[in-house]
PDB file of C-alpha atoms and ligand atoms in Angstrom:
ATOM      1  CA  MET A   3      -2.959 -22.370  -0.549  1.00 43.00           C
ATOM      2  CA  VAL A   4      -3.022 -22.617  -3.605  1.00 49.00           C
ATOM      3  CA  TYR A   5      -1.930 -19.049  -5.602  1.00 52.00           C
ATOM      4  CA  SER A   6      -4.444 -18.817  -6.719  1.00 51.00           C
ATOM      5  CA  GLU A   7      -7.077 -18.161  -4.086  1.00 53.00           C
ATOM      6  CA  LEU A   8      -7.453 -15.273  -2.518  1.00 55.00           C
ATOM      7  CA  PRO A   9      -5.373 -13.801   1.035  1.00 54.00           C
ATOM      8  CA  PRO A  10      -7.306 -14.164   3.484  1.00 56.00           C
ATOM      9  CA  LYS A  11      -8.225 -10.627   5.106  1.00 58.00           C
ATOM     10  CA  THR A  12      -5.289  -8.992   6.915  1.00 55.00           C
ATOM     11  CA  THR A  13      -7.427  -6.062   8.529  1.00 56.00           C
ATOM     12  CA  ALA A  14     -10.264  -5.874   9.308  1.00 76.00           C
ATOM     13  CA  ARG A  15     -10.801  -2.366   7.210  1.00 92.00           C
ATOM     14  CA  LYS A  16     -14.464  -2.180   5.356  1.00 96.00           C
ATOM     15  CA  LYS A  17     -14.996  -2.696   2.142  1.00 98.00           C
ATOM     16  CA  VAL A  18     -13.657   0.675   0.420  1.00 98.00           C
ATOM     17  CA  ARG A  19     -16.997   1.832  -1.672  1.00 98.00           C
ATOM     18  CA  VAL A  20     -18.141   4.567  -4.410  1.00 98.00           C
ATOM     19  CA  PRO A  21     -20.409   7.440  -1.652  1.00 98.00           C
ATOM     20  CA  ASP A  22     -17.198   5.793   0.538  1.00 98.00           C
ATOM     21  CA  ILE A  23     -14.604   8.025  -2.139  1.00 98.00           C
ATOM     22  CA  THR A  24     -17.646  11.147  -2.373  1.00 98.00           C
ATOM     23  CA  ALA A  25     -17.538  11.368   1.416  1.00 98.00           C
ATOM     24  CA  ALA A  26     -13.736  10.922   1.620  1.00 98.00           C
ATOM     25  CA  LYS A  27     -13.492  15.208   0.666  1.00 98.00           C
ATOM     26  CA  GLY A  28     -12.536  17.397   3.200  1.00 97.00           C
ATOM     27  CA  ALA A  29     -12.226  15.052   5.611  1.00 98.00           C
ATOM     28  CA  ARG A  30      -9.368  12.960   5.287  1.00 98.00           C
ATOM     29  CA  LYS A  31      -6.948  12.345   1.410  1.00 98.00           C
ATOM     30  CA  LEU A  32      -7.600   9.648  -0.457  1.00 98.00           C
ATOM     31  CA  THR A  33      -4.678   7.348  -2.140  1.00 98.00           C
ATOM     32  CA  SER A  34      -5.276   5.558  -5.476  1.00 98.00           C
ATOM     33  CA  LEU A  35      -2.693   4.054  -7.839  1.00 98.00           C
ATOM     34  CA  THR A  36      -2.805   1.717 -10.463  1.00 98.00           C
ATOM     35  CA  CYS A  37      -2.866  -1.953 -10.950  1.00 98.00           C
ATOM     36  CA  TYR A  38      -2.928  -4.159 -13.390  1.00 98.00           C
ATOM     37  CA  ASP A  39      -2.650  -7.646 -12.050  1.00 98.00           C
ATOM     38  CA  ALA A  40      -2.658 -10.252  -9.229  1.00 98.00           C
ATOM     39  CA  THR A  41       0.461 -11.025  -7.927  1.00 98.00           C
ATOM     40  CA  PHE A  42       0.350  -6.359  -7.366  1.00 98.00           C
ATOM     41  CA  ALA A  43      -3.983  -6.258  -6.480  1.00 98.00           C
ATOM     42  CA  ARG A  44      -2.865  -9.358  -3.328  1.00 98.00           C
ATOM     43  CA  LEU A  45       0.465  -6.972  -1.894  1.00 98.00           C
ATOM     44  CA  LEU A  46      -2.284  -4.194  -2.410  1.00 98.00           C
ATOM     45  CA  GLU A  47      -4.935  -5.801  -0.638  1.00 97.00           C
ATOM     46  CA  ARG A  48      -2.700  -6.066   2.871  1.00 97.00           C
ATOM     47  CA  THR A  49      -1.972  -1.566   2.184  1.00 98.00           C
ATOM     48  CA  THR A  50      -4.632   1.139   3.161  1.00 98.00           C
ATOM     49  CA  LEU A  51      -4.695   2.724  -0.611  1.00 98.00           C
ATOM     50  CA  ASP A  52      -8.700   3.921  -0.920  1.00 98.00           C
ATOM     51  CA  PHE A  53      -8.683   3.014  -4.829  1.00 98.00           C
ATOM     52  CA  VAL A  54      -6.872   0.731  -7.433  1.00 98.00           C
ATOM     53  CA  LEU A  55      -7.767   1.844 -10.975  1.00 98.00           C
ATOM     54  CA  VAL A  56      -6.507  -0.222 -13.560  1.00 98.00           C
ATOM     55  CA  GLY A  57      -4.933   2.968 -16.146  1.00 98.00           C
ATOM     56  CA  ASP A  58      -4.356   2.107 -19.130  1.00 98.00           C
ATOM     57  CA  SER A  59      -1.293   3.123 -18.610  1.00 98.00           C
ATOM     58  CA  LEU A  60      -1.435  -0.890 -18.895  1.00 98.00           C
ATOM     59  CA  GLY A  61      -0.198   0.895 -23.022  1.00 98.00           C
ATOM     60  CA  ASN A  62       3.085   2.391 -21.302  1.00 97.00           C
ATOM     61  CA  VAL A  63       4.106   0.032 -18.573  1.00 97.00           C
ATOM     62  CA  ILE A  64       2.425  -3.581 -18.953  1.00 98.00           C
ATOM     63  CA  GLN A  65       2.612  -3.504 -23.385  1.00 97.00           C
ATOM     64  CA  GLY A  66       6.307  -1.349 -23.727  1.00 96.00           C
ATOM     65  CA  ARG A  67       4.581   1.304 -26.201  1.00 96.00           C
ATOM     66  CA  ASN A  68       4.742   4.835 -26.054  1.00 93.00           C
ATOM     67  CA  SER A  69       1.191   6.102 -25.546  1.00 93.00           C
ATOM     68  CA  THR A  70      -2.172   4.120 -24.451  1.00 96.00           C
ATOM     69  CA  LEU A  71      -3.661   4.759 -27.705  1.00 97.00           C
ATOM     70  CA  ASN A  72      -2.799   1.211 -28.727  1.00 96.00           C
ATOM     71  CA  VAL A  73      -5.639   0.044 -25.327  1.00 98.00           C
ATOM     72  CA  THR A  74      -7.962  -1.611 -26.448  1.00 98.00           C
ATOM     73  CA  VAL A  75     -11.590  -2.765 -23.819  1.00 98.00           C
ATOM     74  CA  GLU A  76     -11.136  -6.578 -23.712  1.00 98.00           C
ATOM     75  CA  ASP A  77      -7.333  -5.403 -22.636  1.00 98.00           C
ATOM     76  CA  ILE A  78      -8.359  -2.977 -20.013  1.00 98.00           C
ATOM     77  CA  ALA A  79     -11.635  -6.227 -19.289  1.00 98.00           C
ATOM     78  CA  TYR A  80      -8.301  -8.423 -19.494  1.00 98.00           C
ATOM     79  CA  HIS A  81      -6.473  -6.669 -16.202  1.00 98.00           C
ATOM     80  CA  VAL A  82      -9.169  -6.001 -13.986  1.00 98.00           C
ATOM     81  CA  ARG A  83     -10.594  -9.373 -14.278  1.00 98.00           C
ATOM     82  CA  CYS A  84      -6.549 -10.139 -12.953  1.00 98.00           C
ATOM     83  CA  VAL A  85      -6.667  -7.750 -10.825  1.00 98.00           C
ATOM     84  CA  ALA A  86     -10.368  -8.373  -9.258  1.00 98.00           C
ATOM     85  CA  ALA A  87      -8.781 -12.178  -8.331  1.00 98.00           C
ATOM     86  CA  ALA A  88      -7.461 -10.871  -5.260  1.00 98.00           C
ATOM     87  CA  LEU A  89      -8.385  -7.214  -4.953  1.00 98.00           C
ATOM     88  CA  ARG A  90     -10.617  -7.273  -1.594  1.00 97.00           C
ATOM     89  CA  THR A  91     -11.092  -4.084   0.072  1.00 98.00           C
ATOM     90  CA  PRO A  92      -9.771  -0.820  -2.374  1.00 98.00           C
ATOM     91  CA  LEU A  93     -12.385   0.203  -4.940  1.00 98.00           C
ATOM     92  CA  LEU A  94     -11.289  -1.493  -8.380  1.00 98.00           C
ATOM     93  CA  VAL A  95     -11.788   1.791 -11.050  1.00 98.00           C
ATOM     94  CA  ALA A  96     -11.522   0.576 -14.750  1.00 98.00           C
ATOM     95  CA  ASP A  97     -10.274   2.826 -17.199  1.00 98.00           C
ATOM     96  CA  MET A  98     -12.487   3.496 -20.583  1.00 98.00           C
ATOM     97  CA  PRO A  99      -9.614   3.672 -23.108  1.00 98.00           C
ATOM     98  CA  PHE A 100      -8.727   5.758 -26.737  1.00 97.00           C
ATOM     99  CA  CYS A 101     -12.270   6.106 -28.474  1.00 97.00           C
ATOM    100  CA  ALA A 102     -14.113   3.562 -25.543  1.00 97.00           C
ATOM    101  CA  ALA A 103     -16.813   6.782 -24.641  1.00 97.00           C
ATOM    102  CA  GLY A 104     -18.136  10.154 -26.395  1.00 94.00           C
ATOM    103  CA  PHE A 105     -18.598   8.630 -30.287  1.00 92.00           C
ATOM    104  CA  ASP A 106     -21.680   6.546 -31.005  1.00 94.00           C
ATOM    105  CA  ALA A 107     -23.531   6.074 -27.226  1.00 97.00           C
ATOM    106  CA  PRO A 108     -24.840   2.477 -27.003  1.00 97.00           C
ATOM    107  CA  ALA A 109     -20.789   2.047 -27.623  1.00 98.00           C
ATOM    108  CA  THR A 110     -20.058   3.496 -24.981  1.00 98.00           C
ATOM    109  CA  TYR A 111     -22.349   2.103 -22.702  1.00 98.00           C
ATOM    110  CA  ARG A 112     -21.622  -1.232 -23.625  1.00 98.00           C
ATOM    111  CA  ASN A 113     -18.183  -0.759 -23.563  1.00 98.00           C
ATOM    112  CA  ALA A 114     -18.731   0.177 -20.069  1.00 98.00           C
ATOM    113  CA  GLU A 115     -20.862  -2.560 -19.487  1.00 98.00           C
ATOM    114  CA  THR A 116     -18.187  -4.739 -20.267  1.00 98.00           C
ATOM    115  CA  LEU A 117     -15.441  -3.305 -17.932  1.00 98.00           C
ATOM    116  CA  MET A 118     -18.110  -4.463 -15.243  1.00 98.00           C
ATOM    117  CA  ARG A 119     -18.899  -7.480 -15.613  1.00 98.00           C
ATOM    118  CA  ALA A 120     -14.659  -8.018 -16.160  1.00 98.00           C
ATOM    119  CA  GLY A 121     -15.226  -7.156 -11.693  1.00 98.00           C
ATOM    120  CA  ALA A 122     -14.748  -2.508 -11.753  1.00 98.00           C
ATOM    121  CA  GLU A 123     -16.731  -1.801  -9.171  1.00 98.00           C
ATOM    122  CA  ALA A 124     -15.929   2.040 -11.014  1.00 98.00           C
ATOM    123  CA  VAL A 125     -15.750   3.137 -14.823  1.00 98.00           C
ATOM    124  CA  LYS A 126     -13.178   6.302 -14.999  1.00 98.00           C
ATOM    125  CA  ILE A 127     -12.888   8.627 -18.202  1.00 98.00           C
ATOM    126  CA  GLU A 128     -11.243  10.602 -20.273  1.00 98.00           C
ATOM    127  CA  GLY A 129     -12.625  14.580 -21.125  1.00 97.00           C
ATOM    128  CA  ALA A 130     -15.573  16.605 -20.154  1.00 98.00           C
ATOM    129  CA  THR A 131     -16.844  17.941 -23.160  1.00 96.00           C
ATOM    130  CA  PRO A 132     -20.993  18.431 -23.650  1.00 96.00           C
ATOM    131  CA  ALA A 133     -21.446  14.585 -25.658  1.00 95.00           C
ATOM    132  CA  LEU A 134     -19.149  13.175 -23.255  1.00 97.00           C
ATOM    133  CA  CYS A 135     -21.154  14.561 -19.690  1.00 98.00           C
ATOM    134  CA  ALA A 136     -23.949  13.900 -21.810  1.00 98.00           C
ATOM    135  CA  GLN A 137     -23.268   9.883 -21.944  1.00 98.00           C
ATOM    136  CA  ILE A 138     -22.095  10.094 -18.143  1.00 98.00           C
ATOM    137  CA  GLN A 139     -25.110  11.413 -17.199  1.00 98.00           C
ATOM    138  CA  THR A 140     -26.534   8.529 -18.165  1.00 98.00           C
ATOM    139  CA  LEU A 141     -24.291   6.237 -17.282  1.00 98.00           C
ATOM    140  CA  THR A 142     -24.577   7.276 -13.530  1.00 98.00           C
ATOM    141  CA  ALA A 143     -28.050   7.148 -13.632  1.00 97.00           C
ATOM    142  CA  LEU A 144     -27.867   3.501 -14.320  1.00 96.00           C
ATOM    143  CA  GLY A 145     -26.003   2.563 -12.029  1.00 97.00           C
ATOM    144  CA  ILE A 146     -22.327   2.851 -13.194  1.00 98.00           C
ATOM    145  CA  PRO A 147     -20.634   4.870 -11.276  1.00 98.00           C
ATOM    146  CA  VAL A 148     -18.218   7.384 -13.157  1.00 98.00           C
ATOM    147  CA  MET A 149     -14.122   9.059 -12.355  1.00 98.00           C
ATOM    148  CA  GLY A 150     -14.308  11.933 -14.754  1.00 98.00           C
ATOM    149  CA  HIS A 151      -9.970  12.686 -15.771  1.00 98.00           C
ATOM    150  CA  VAL A 152      -9.228  16.048 -16.464  1.00 98.00           C
ATOM    151  CA  GLY A 153      -6.005  18.075 -17.019  1.00 97.00           C
ATOM    152  CA  LEU A 154      -3.887  16.923 -18.811  1.00 96.00           C
ATOM    153  CA  THR A 155      -5.594  13.259 -21.077  1.00 96.00           C
ATOM    154  CA  PRO A 156      -3.007  11.313 -22.768  1.00 94.00           C
ATOM    155  CA  GLN A 157      -5.627   9.653 -25.133  1.00 95.00           C
ATOM    156  CA  SER A 158      -5.176  13.317 -26.325  1.00 93.00           C
ATOM    157  CA  VAL A 159      -1.839  13.536 -26.587  1.00 93.00           C
ATOM    158  CA  HIS A 160      -1.137  14.878 -30.063  1.00 93.00           C
ATOM    159  CA  ALA A 161      -4.379  17.052 -29.505  1.00 91.00           C
ATOM    160  CA  LEU A 162      -2.314  18.165 -26.947  1.00 93.00           C
ATOM    161  CA  GLY A 163       0.872  18.360 -28.184  1.00 91.00           C
ATOM    162  CA  GLY A 164       2.102  15.786 -25.858  1.00 91.00           C
ATOM    163  CA  HIS A 165       2.230  15.954 -21.973  1.00 91.00           C
ATOM    164  CA  LYS A 166       2.215  18.855 -21.457  1.00 92.00           C
ATOM    165  CA  VAL A 167       1.175  20.441 -17.827  1.00 92.00           C
ATOM    166  CA  GLN A 168      -2.353  22.243 -18.197  1.00 90.00           C
ATOM    167  CA  GLY A 169      -3.497  24.857 -17.419  1.00 92.00           C
ATOM    168  CA  LYS A 170      -1.059  27.314 -17.659  1.00 94.00           C
ATOM    169  CA  THR A 171      -2.937  30.724 -18.862  1.00 95.00           C
ATOM    170  CA  ASP A 172      -6.357  31.613 -17.674  1.00 96.00           C
ATOM    171  CA  ALA A 173      -8.503  31.418 -19.857  1.00 96.00           C
ATOM    172  CA  ALA A 174      -7.575  27.505 -19.233  1.00 96.00           C
ATOM    173  CA  ARG A 175      -7.707  27.241 -15.896  1.00 97.00           C
ATOM    174  CA  ILE A 176     -11.383  29.269 -16.430  1.00 97.00           C
ATOM    175  CA  ARG A 177     -11.682  26.400 -18.532  1.00 97.00           C
ATOM    176  CA  LEU A 178     -10.371  23.197 -17.139  1.00 97.00           C
ATOM    177  CA  VAL A 179     -12.492  24.521 -13.581  1.00 98.00           C
ATOM    178  CA  ASP A 180     -15.538  24.774 -16.444  1.00 98.00           C
ATOM    179  CA  GLU A 181     -15.299  20.886 -17.379  1.00 98.00           C
ATOM    180  CA  ALA A 182     -14.847  19.602 -13.807  1.00 98.00           C
ATOM    181  CA  LYS A 183     -17.770  21.435 -12.832  1.00 98.00           C
ATOM    182  CA  ARG A 184     -20.082  19.863 -16.086  1.00 98.00           C
ATOM    183  CA  LEU A 185     -18.671  16.637 -14.753  1.00 98.00           C
ATOM    184  CA  GLU A 186     -20.294  17.218 -11.649  1.00 98.00           C
ATOM    185  CA  ASP A 187     -23.898  18.318 -12.537  1.00 98.00           C
ATOM    186  CA  ALA A 188     -23.202  14.761 -14.613  1.00 98.00           C
ATOM    187  CA  GLY A 189     -22.898  13.132 -11.625  1.00 98.00           C
ATOM    188  CA  VAL A 190     -19.578  11.623 -11.682  1.00 98.00           C
ATOM    189  CA  PHE A 191     -17.948  10.648  -8.161  1.00 98.00           C
ATOM    190  CA  ALA A 192     -15.026  12.036  -8.715  1.00 98.00           C
ATOM    191  CA  ILE A 193     -12.094  13.346 -11.102  1.00 98.00           C
ATOM    192  CA  VAL A 194      -8.903  12.650 -12.051  1.00 98.00           C
ATOM    193  CA  LEU A 195      -6.510  15.889 -12.260  1.00 98.00           C
ATOM    194  CA  GLU A 196      -3.575  14.606 -14.167  1.00 98.00           C
ATOM    195  CA  LEU A 197      -0.257  17.584 -14.544  1.00 96.00           C
ATOM    196  CA  VAL A 198      -1.781  20.469 -14.268  1.00 97.00           C
ATOM    197  CA  THR A 199      -0.804  24.442 -12.312  1.00 97.00           C
ATOM    198  CA  PRO A 200      -1.110  23.730  -7.682  1.00 97.00           C
ATOM    199  CA  GLU A 201      -3.113  26.856  -8.391  1.00 97.00           C
ATOM    200  CA  VAL A 202      -5.153  25.020 -10.518  1.00 97.00           C
ATOM    201  CA  ALA A 203      -5.784  22.395  -8.281  1.00 98.00           C
ATOM    202  CA  VAL A 204      -6.802  24.379  -5.761  1.00 98.00           C
ATOM    203  CA  ASP A 205      -9.785  26.309  -7.705  1.00 98.00           C
ATOM    204  CA  VAL A 206     -10.892  23.083  -9.493  1.00 98.00           C
ATOM    205  CA  THR A 207     -10.864  21.666  -5.803  1.00 98.00           C
ATOM    206  CA  ALA A 208     -12.785  24.123  -3.768  1.00 98.00           C
ATOM    207  CA  ALA A 209     -15.177  24.154  -7.351  1.00 98.00           C
ATOM    208  CA  VAL A 210     -16.938  21.290  -7.100  1.00 98.00           C
ATOM    209  CA  HIS A 211     -18.161  19.256  -4.488  1.00 98.00           C
ATOM    210  CA  VAL A 212     -17.147  15.329  -4.990  1.00 98.00           C
ATOM    211  CA  PRO A 213     -13.379  14.862  -4.603  1.00 98.00           C
ATOM    212  CA  THR A 214     -10.027  15.672  -7.331  1.00 98.00           C
ATOM    213  CA  VAL A 215      -7.080  13.085  -7.343  1.00 98.00           C
ATOM    214  CA  GLY A 216      -4.554  14.652  -8.678  1.00 98.00           C
ATOM    215  CA  ILE A 217      -1.882  13.766 -10.468  1.00 98.00           C
ATOM    216  CA  GLY A 218       1.615  15.748 -11.648  1.00 97.00           C
ATOM    217  CA  ALA A 219      -0.864  18.857 -10.311  1.00 98.00           C
ATOM    218  CA  GLY A 220       0.027  18.953  -6.782  1.00 97.00           C
ATOM    219  CA  ALA A 221      -0.437  18.739  -3.005  1.00 98.00           C
ATOM    220  CA  GLY A 222      -3.604  20.729  -2.952  1.00 98.00           C
ATOM    221  CA  CYS A 223      -6.359  18.115  -4.382  1.00 98.00           C
ATOM    222  CA  ASP A 224      -8.108  15.623  -2.137  1.00 98.00           C
ATOM    223  CA  GLY A 225      -5.977  12.687  -3.126  1.00 98.00           C
ATOM    224  CA  GLN A 226      -3.350  11.121  -5.060  1.00 98.00           C
ATOM    225  CA  ILE A 227      -3.163   9.096  -7.844  1.00 98.00           C
ATOM    226  CA  LEU A 228       0.115   7.928  -8.790  1.00 98.00           C
ATOM    227  CA  VAL A 229       1.587   4.276 -11.971  1.00 98.00           C
ATOM    228  CA  LEU A 230       2.096   1.876  -9.339  1.00 98.00           C
ATOM    229  CA  HIS A 231       5.014   0.368 -11.312  1.00 98.00           C
ATOM    230  CA  ASP A 232       6.980   4.240 -11.490  1.00 98.00           C
ATOM    231  CA  MET A 233       6.519   4.667  -7.969  1.00 98.00           C
ATOM    232  CA  LEU A 234       7.921   2.183  -6.980  1.00 98.00           C
ATOM    233  CA  GLY A 235      10.939   2.373  -8.987  1.00 98.00           C
ATOM    234  CA  LEU A 236      10.663  -0.616 -12.113  1.00 98.00           C
ATOM    235  CA  ASN A 237      12.115   2.183 -14.494  1.00 96.00           C
ATOM    236  CA  LYS A 238      14.579   3.556 -12.836  1.00 94.00           C
ATOM    237  CA  ASP A 239      14.911   6.416 -16.421  1.00 93.00           C
ATOM    238  CA  PHE A 240      11.550   7.339 -15.602  1.00 93.00           C
ATOM    239  CA  ARG A 241      11.312  10.547 -14.075  1.00 93.00           C
ATOM    240  CA  PRO A 242       9.133  13.345 -14.670  1.00 94.00           C
ATOM    241  CA  LYS A 243       9.114  15.892 -12.074  1.00 93.00           C
ATOM    242  CA  PHE A 244       6.325  14.800  -9.860  1.00 95.00           C
ATOM    243  CA  LEU A 245       6.630  11.214  -9.057  1.00 97.00           C
ATOM    244  CA  LYS A 246       8.428  10.010  -6.533  1.00 97.00           C
ATOM    245  CA  HIS A 247      10.052   6.414  -6.881  1.00 97.00           C
ATOM    246  CA  PHE A 248       9.268   4.881  -2.920  1.00 98.00           C
ATOM    247  CA  ALA A 249      11.763   2.592  -3.734  1.00 97.00           C
ATOM    248  CA  SER A 250      13.687   1.005  -6.379  1.00 97.00           C
ATOM    249  CA  LEU A 251      12.476  -2.512  -7.221  1.00 98.00           C
ATOM    250  CA  GLU A 252      14.467  -1.451 -10.827  1.00 98.00           C
ATOM    251  CA  ASP A 253      17.806  -2.483  -8.937  1.00 97.00           C
ATOM    252  CA  LEU A 254      16.411  -5.194  -6.262  1.00 98.00           C
ATOM    253  CA  VAL A 255      15.139  -7.026  -9.263  1.00 98.00           C
ATOM    254  CA  VAL A 256      18.348  -6.810 -11.386  1.00 98.00           C
ATOM    255  CA  GLU A 257      19.860  -7.924  -8.200  1.00 98.00           C
ATOM    256  CA  ALA A 258      18.234 -11.459  -7.796  1.00 98.00           C
ATOM    257  CA  VAL A 259      17.484 -12.178 -11.126  1.00 98.00           C
ATOM    258  CA  GLY A 260      21.914 -11.956 -11.143  1.00 98.00           C
ATOM    259  CA  GLU A 261      21.994 -13.921  -8.039  1.00 98.00           C
ATOM    260  CA  TYR A 262      20.005 -16.389  -9.183  1.00 98.00           C
ATOM    261  CA  CYS A 263      22.083 -16.649 -11.668  1.00 98.00           C
ATOM    262  CA  ARG A 264      24.746 -16.649 -10.918  1.00 98.00           C
ATOM    263  CA  GLU A 265      23.614 -19.731  -8.086  1.00 98.00           C
ATOM    264  CA  VAL A 266      23.340 -21.669 -11.382  1.00 98.00           C
ATOM    265  CA  ALA A 267      26.003 -21.184 -12.712  1.00 98.00           C
ATOM    266  CA  ASP A 268      28.274 -22.163  -9.773  1.00 97.00           C
ATOM    267  CA  SER A 269      25.379 -25.291  -8.860  1.00 97.00           C
ATOM    268  CA  THR A 270      24.652 -23.583  -5.535  1.00 97.00           C
ATOM    269  CA  PHE A 271      21.360 -23.949  -7.208  1.00 97.00           C
ATOM    270  CA  PRO A 272      19.391 -26.283  -6.570  1.00 96.00           C
ATOM    271  CA  THR A 273      19.998 -27.504  -3.143  1.00 90.00           C
ATOM    272  CA  ASP A 274      18.816 -31.580  -2.718  1.00 77.00           C
ATOM    273  CA  GLY A 275      15.725 -29.365  -1.868  1.00 65.00           C
ATOM    274  CA  ARG A 276      16.861 -28.445   1.467  1.00 58.00           C
ATOM    275  CA  GLY A 277      17.705 -24.819   2.960  1.00 56.00           C
ATOM    276  CA  HIS A 278      15.255 -23.325   0.808  1.00 57.00           C
ATOM    277  CA  ASP A 279      11.733 -21.018   0.399  1.00 61.00           C
ATOM    278  CA  GLU A 280       9.066 -23.344  -0.442  1.00 58.00           C
ATOM    279  CA  PRO A 281       7.950 -23.657  -3.496  1.00 56.00           C
ATOM    280  CA  ARG A 282       5.876 -20.926  -4.622  1.00 57.00           C
ATOM    281  CA  ARG A 283       3.884 -23.960  -7.016  1.00 58.00           C
ATOM    282  CA  GLN A 284       1.938 -26.776  -4.673  1.00 52.00           C
ATOM    283  CA  THR A 285       1.279 -30.216  -6.813  1.00 46.00           C
ATOM    284  CA  GLU A 286       0.356 -31.154  -3.872  1.00 44.00           C
ATOM    285  CA  SER A 287      -1.909 -31.057  -1.191  1.00 38.00           C
TER     286      SER A 287
HETATM  287  O1  LIG B  23      -4.775   5.513 -16.839  1.00 69.50           O
HETATM  288  C1  LIG B  23      -3.755   5.329 -16.269  1.00 69.50           C
HETATM  289  O2  LIG B  23      -2.870   4.788 -14.944  1.00 69.50           O
HETATM  290  C2  LIG B  23      -4.371   6.795 -15.593  1.00 69.50           C
HETATM  291  C3  LIG B  23      -3.505   7.526 -14.178  1.00 69.50           C
HETATM  292  C4  LIG B  23      -2.446   8.262 -14.483  1.00 69.50           C
HETATM  293  C5  LIG B  23      -4.664   8.676 -13.713  1.00 69.50           C
HETATM  294  O3  LIG B  23      -4.862   7.251 -15.446  1.00 69.50           O
END
C-alpha cells in the first residue's frame, strides 16, 4: 500500500451525514474533534466520531499564532483537502475563517463554495447577526449545510475583550438564546456553543430543535467538540479549565525523538535493515 491510499474501512459504520447529526438530538450524544491533516484523519476514521471540523483553530495549533485572525479561506481549503484524502465516515465540516462570511453576501457564498469544492460537507460560521443569518439562510436554501457557532466566537476576540466565558448576566443569557433561535430559523443543522456557562448551555439546548455541540460549555449540550491537539496533550502548557488531556503525546514525541537522537549518536540506528520496522514509504512495490 502506498502512503496516500485511503485506509480500508475498518468498521461497518455508516457514513455520517447532516440529517444524522440533526436526528441525534435527544437520542444520543454527538462526538467531534478538529483535524487538519491526512495522518490524523486516517486515525480518526477508525473511531466513532460523528463529525470532524477543519477549524480555524489551525491558526493556533498548526500556524502557531495567538489568534485565529490570520487564517484565510485558502488555508482552510488546503487543510480540508488534506483531511478529505483520508476521512470517509465522519461528516467533514469546514470553518469559515475571519471575514469570510457576513460582510459581502456574494463573497460569503463564494467562500462557502470554495470550501465545499475542497471536500467539505458543511461549513461552520461564527456569529448570528441578522445580516449573517440572512446569508446562512441563502446558503442552506442552496444546499450548503451550515453549522452555527455562538458564545465565545474567537474571531471576535478583540470585541469580546479576550477569551472570556460568555453568558454570565441575564441579558447575555437571553441574547445567546435569541441568537441560537435566529440561527435555527436560518436553517443551521447544529450549533457550537463555546465557553458559555453550563446554565446558558442548558437553556440554549432546550430552546432549539437542532443539536448543540459544546466546548467549555458543560455537560448540558447535545454533544461535545475539542481541539484534537489539545485533547491529545500535544501542548502540556495549554490547560484551560474545560480541557482534559486524554493522552500525553507531548512526552511520547519528545521521548521518541530523544531515543532516535541517542541511537543515531551511538550508531545503534540504523542497522543493516534487519530488526527495525519496515520503512513507511515504499519506493518499490
Ligand atoms: O476552530 C475550531 O477549532 C473551533 C472549535 C473550537 C469549535 O471552532
